Tab-separated table of C-alpha atoms in Angstrom:
chain	number	residue	atom	x	y	z
A	21	MET	CA	128.419	69.697	99.413
A	22	LEU	CA	127.197	71.034	96.100
A	23	VAL	CA	130.115	72.766	95.160
A	24	LEU	CA	132.251	69.664	96.040
A	25	LEU	CA	129.665	67.542	93.985
A	26	GLY	CA	130.525	69.400	90.685
A	27	TRP	CA	134.137	68.532	90.937
A	28	ILE	CA	133.237	65.143	91.559
A	29	LEU	CA	131.138	64.991	88.428
A	30	VAL	CA	133.831	67.146	86.279
A	31	PRO	CA	137.171	66.032	87.838
A	32	THR	CA	138.679	68.342	85.010
A	33	THR	CA	137.290	71.437	86.240
A	34	ASP	CA	139.719	73.934	87.158
A	35	ILE	CA	140.383	74.002	91.327
A	36	LEU	CA	140.404	77.626	91.475
A	37	SER	CA	136.907	77.537	90.223
A	38	ILE	CA	135.865	75.331	92.902
A	39	ALA	CA	137.686	77.119	95.582
A	40	GLY	CA	136.248	80.432	94.614
A	41	PRO	CA	132.566	79.972	95.772
A	42	LEU	CA	134.006	77.614	98.826
A	43	VAL	CA	136.243	80.337	100.289
A	44	ILE	CA	133.128	82.795	99.975
A	45	LEU	CA	131.039	80.215	101.799
A	46	ILE	CA	133.429	79.730	104.321
A	47	VAL	CA	133.292	83.514	105.126
A	48	TYR	CA	129.483	83.305	105.259
A	49	GLY	CA	129.646	80.551	107.850
A	50	VAL	CA	132.101	82.543	109.991
A	51	LEU	CA	130.334	85.733	109.669
A	52	SER	CA	127.099	84.275	110.343
A	53	TYR	CA	128.309	82.329	113.478
A	54	ILE	CA	129.912	85.216	114.839
A	55	GLY	CA	127.440	88.325	113.704
A	56	ALA	CA	124.258	86.443	114.220
A	57	PRO	CA	124.221	86.650	118.094
A	58	LYS	CA	125.727	90.132	117.780
A	59	LEU	CA	122.878	91.289	115.767
A	60	ASP	CA	120.393	89.739	117.735
A	61	ARG	CA	121.684	91.442	120.923
A	62	LEU	CA	121.809	94.776	118.999
A	63	ASN	CA	118.095	94.362	117.825
A	64	PRO	CA	116.029	91.243	117.035
A	65	GLN	CA	114.326	93.271	114.480
A	66	ILE	CA	117.165	92.942	112.044
A	67	LEU	CA	117.644	89.078	111.601
A	68	ARG	CA	113.736	88.914	111.758
A	69	THR	CA	113.128	91.401	109.020
A	70	ALA	CA	116.426	90.217	107.064
A	71	SER	CA	115.007	86.410	107.424
A	72	LEU	CA	111.765	87.261	105.819
A	73	PHE	CA	113.061	89.649	103.056
A	74	GLY	CA	116.016	86.689	102.436
A	75	VAL	CA	113.492	84.278	101.911
A	76	LEU	CA	111.407	86.332	99.565
A	77	ALA	CA	114.525	86.851	97.429
A	78	GLY	CA	115.310	83.199	97.543
A	79	VAL	CA	111.686	82.317	96.514
A	80	ILE	CA	112.334	84.383	93.834
A	81	PHE	CA	115.412	83.334	92.654
A	82	VAL	CA	114.287	79.535	92.699
A	83	SER	CA	111.055	80.518	90.802
A	84	GLU	CA	113.180	81.922	88.068
A	85	VAL	CA	115.471	79.096	87.962
A	86	LEU	CA	112.520	76.555	87.750
A	87	TRP	CA	110.759	78.424	85.505
A	88	GLU	CA	113.479	78.502	82.566
A	89	TYR	CA	113.540	74.694	82.929
A	90	ILE	CA	109.670	74.500	82.884
A	91	ALA	CA	108.626	77.319	80.309
A	92	LEU	CA	111.998	76.967	78.238
A	93	PRO	CA	111.868	80.230	76.881
A	94	ALA	CA	114.017	81.374	73.814
A	95	ASP	CA	115.614	84.156	75.501
A	96	ASN	CA	116.042	84.615	79.321
A	97	THR	CA	116.901	88.110	79.304
A	98	ARG	CA	113.645	89.783	80.333
A	99	ALA	CA	113.154	87.431	82.963
A	100	GLY	CA	116.650	87.829	84.328
A	101	LEU	CA	116.075	91.515	84.667
A	102	ILE	CA	112.589	91.081	86.465
A	103	GLU	CA	114.196	88.481	89.092
A	104	PHE	CA	117.293	90.594	90.101
A	105	GLY	CA	115.198	93.859	89.948
A	106	SER	CA	112.599	92.243	92.317
A	107	VAL	CA	115.317	91.331	94.211
A	108	PHE	CA	117.375	94.533	94.325
A	109	GLY	CA	113.960	95.999	95.526
A	110	LEU	CA	113.474	93.836	98.364
A	111	TYR	CA	117.222	94.827	99.666
A	112	PHE	CA	115.915	98.167	99.374
A	113	LEU	CA	113.024	97.878	101.281
A	114	SER	CA	114.570	95.753	104.067
A	115	GLY	CA	116.971	98.337	104.786
A	116	LEU	CA	114.067	101.124	104.289
A	117	VAL	CA	111.420	99.049	107.000
A	118	VAL	CA	114.291	98.356	109.938
A	119	ALA	CA	115.905	102.026	109.399
A	120	TYR	CA	112.266	103.734	109.978
A	121	ARG	CA	111.228	101.543	112.622
A	122	THR	CA	114.401	102.065	114.666
A	123	ARG	CA	115.588	105.644	113.118
A	124	GLN	CA	118.994	103.580	112.795
A	125	LEU	CA	120.933	103.693	109.413
A	126	ARG	CA	123.283	101.177	110.474
A	127	GLN	CA	120.690	98.874	111.526
A	128	GLY	CA	119.158	99.074	108.336
A	129	ILE	CA	122.202	98.383	106.422
A	130	LEU	CA	122.693	95.417	108.262
A	131	THR	CA	119.323	94.045	107.754
A	132	ALA	CA	119.967	94.428	104.021
A	133	ILE	CA	123.355	92.733	103.963
A	134	SER	CA	121.885	89.885	106.031
A	135	GLY	CA	118.986	89.552	103.856
A	136	ALA	CA	121.234	89.467	100.569
A	137	MET	CA	123.510	86.719	102.436
A	138	LEU	CA	120.317	84.275	103.035
A	139	GLY	CA	118.920	85.066	99.384
A	140	SER	CA	122.412	84.573	97.834
A	141	LEU	CA	122.594	80.968	99.392
A	142	ILE	CA	119.170	80.017	98.403
A	143	TRP	CA	119.869	80.692	94.999
A	144	LEU	CA	123.199	79.036	94.790
A	145	ILE	CA	121.395	75.975	96.538
A	146	ALA	CA	118.818	76.038	93.917
A	147	VAL	CA	120.756	76.909	90.936
A	148	LEU	CA	123.229	73.913	91.463
A	149	ALA	CA	120.670	71.272	92.572
A	150	VAL	CA	118.691	72.083	89.349
A	151	PHE	CA	121.936	72.164	87.287
A	152	TYR	CA	122.720	68.655	88.742
A	153	ILE	CA	118.833	67.370	88.350
A	154	PHE	CA	118.791	68.079	84.720
A	155	ARG	CA	122.527	67.716	83.452
A	156	GLY	CA	122.409	66.310	80.340
A	157	SER	CA	118.626	66.585	79.577
A	158	PRO	CA	116.983	68.343	76.773
A	159	GLN	CA	115.396	70.918	78.791
A	160	GLN	CA	119.026	71.641	80.208
A	161	THR	CA	120.403	72.288	76.329
A	162	GLN	CA	117.335	74.391	75.774
A	163	VAL	CA	118.139	76.604	78.660
A	164	PHE	CA	121.832	76.927	77.874
A	165	ARG	CA	120.933	77.780	74.020
A	166	ALA	CA	118.409	80.659	75.779
A	167	GLU	CA	121.249	81.473	78.013
A	168	GLY	CA	124.188	81.808	75.202
A	169	ASN	CA	126.263	79.185	77.246
A	170	TYR	CA	127.046	77.657	73.817
A	171	ASP	CA	128.384	80.705	72.349
A	172	ASP	CA	130.310	81.497	75.418
A	173	PHE	CA	131.680	78.132	75.238
A	174	ALA	CA	132.851	78.626	71.123
A	175	ARG	CA	134.526	81.969	72.229
A	176	SER	CA	136.053	80.855	75.289
A	177	GLY	CA	138.453	78.758	73.282
A	178	MET	CA	138.098	75.667	75.600
A	179	SER	CA	137.917	72.271	74.198
A	180	ASP	CA	135.827	70.388	77.077
A	181	PHE	CA	132.087	71.576	77.189
A	182	ASN	CA	131.560	70.007	80.703
A	183	SER	CA	134.599	71.445	82.309
A	184	PHE	CA	133.541	74.921	80.806
A	185	ILE	CA	129.972	74.848	82.087
A	186	MET	CA	131.035	73.621	85.488
A	187	GLU	CA	133.503	76.428	85.648
A	188	ASP	CA	130.972	78.956	84.382
A	189	PHE	CA	128.618	77.963	87.126
A	190	MET	CA	131.089	77.862	89.974
A	191	GLY	CA	132.387	81.341	88.663
A	192	ALA	CA	128.779	82.685	88.864
A	193	GLY	CA	128.492	81.385	92.449
A	194	PHE	CA	131.227	82.912	93.673
A	195	PHE	CA	130.329	86.336	91.983
A	196	HIS	CA	126.807	85.779	93.177
A	197	LEU	CA	127.788	85.357	96.853
A	198	LEU	CA	130.445	88.310	96.880
A	199	LEU	CA	128.385	90.949	95.017
A	200	GLY	CA	124.898	90.181	96.644
A	201	PRO	CA	125.815	92.016	99.890
A	202	ILE	CA	127.668	94.624	98.289
A	203	VAL	CA	124.604	95.710	96.313
A	204	ALA	CA	122.928	95.355	99.358
A	205	THR	CA	125.011	97.725	101.177
A	206	ILE	CA	124.298	100.258	98.726
A	207	LEU	CA	120.459	99.661	98.003
A	208	GLY	CA	120.077	99.323	102.010
A	209	THR	CA	121.826	102.434	102.497
A	210	ILE	CA	119.683	104.596	100.214
A	211	GLY	CA	116.611	102.669	101.541
A	212	GLY	CA	117.864	103.393	104.992
A	213	LEU	CA	118.373	106.952	104.558
A	214	LEU	CA	114.994	107.082	103.117
A	215	GLY	CA	113.244	105.226	106.058
A	216	LYS	CA	115.219	107.182	108.626
A	217	GLY	CA	113.871	110.387	106.775
A	218	LEU	CA	110.438	109.251	106.586
A	219	ALA	CA	110.622	108.586	110.592
A	220	LYS	CA	111.735	111.907	111.192
A	221	LEU	CA	109.116	113.411	109.053
A	222	ARG	CA	106.669	111.366	110.750
A	223	ARG	CA	107.864	112.845	114.359
A	224	GLN	CA	107.569	116.267	112.877
A	225	LEU	CA	104.183	115.907	111.811
A	226	ILE	CA	103.002	114.654	114.863
A	227	SER	CA	104.220	117.088	116.789
A	228	LEU	CA	102.744	119.633	114.862
């Protein structure tokens, strides 16, 4: 609904920009509908841990989005690095925790992916909702300056800023939803390998 609202607010937005995140959201919905019961049967720890770490990632995302509009920093680069560094750390830890408990690398990876999907959904809801609420406000103007949106618009060659910024947000939503689980797969694998290794080391120490 939030994605479609963007098209309603700015009808000149390229339809492909709207279709991108919608397609990913549909894929998320299908995977959740089919996959969640299977994960629960495989090991209830997967969904429980993924929910915890996914919500924590979402809290970080929401906090950073709101902080931009409250603090109005001149440059958001540092905050963005802290935000994504923290979230990536959570994906890594989720894979480590479940692999350590279950000694199954696959379950650690599935946990990280599931948590990333949840965190990405929370991010998309927050970023679009805040964008619409503050649309046209002085606070949003300051946020756009800090993020370099006006410079990007000048380089884009487009004549309509509203269309540009809406397409920019939709493009960000598409890539965030797409890349979140991919990054989580990599980090979950690394964390899972470490967790599985720690579990093996613990068994060996106990057996001594």
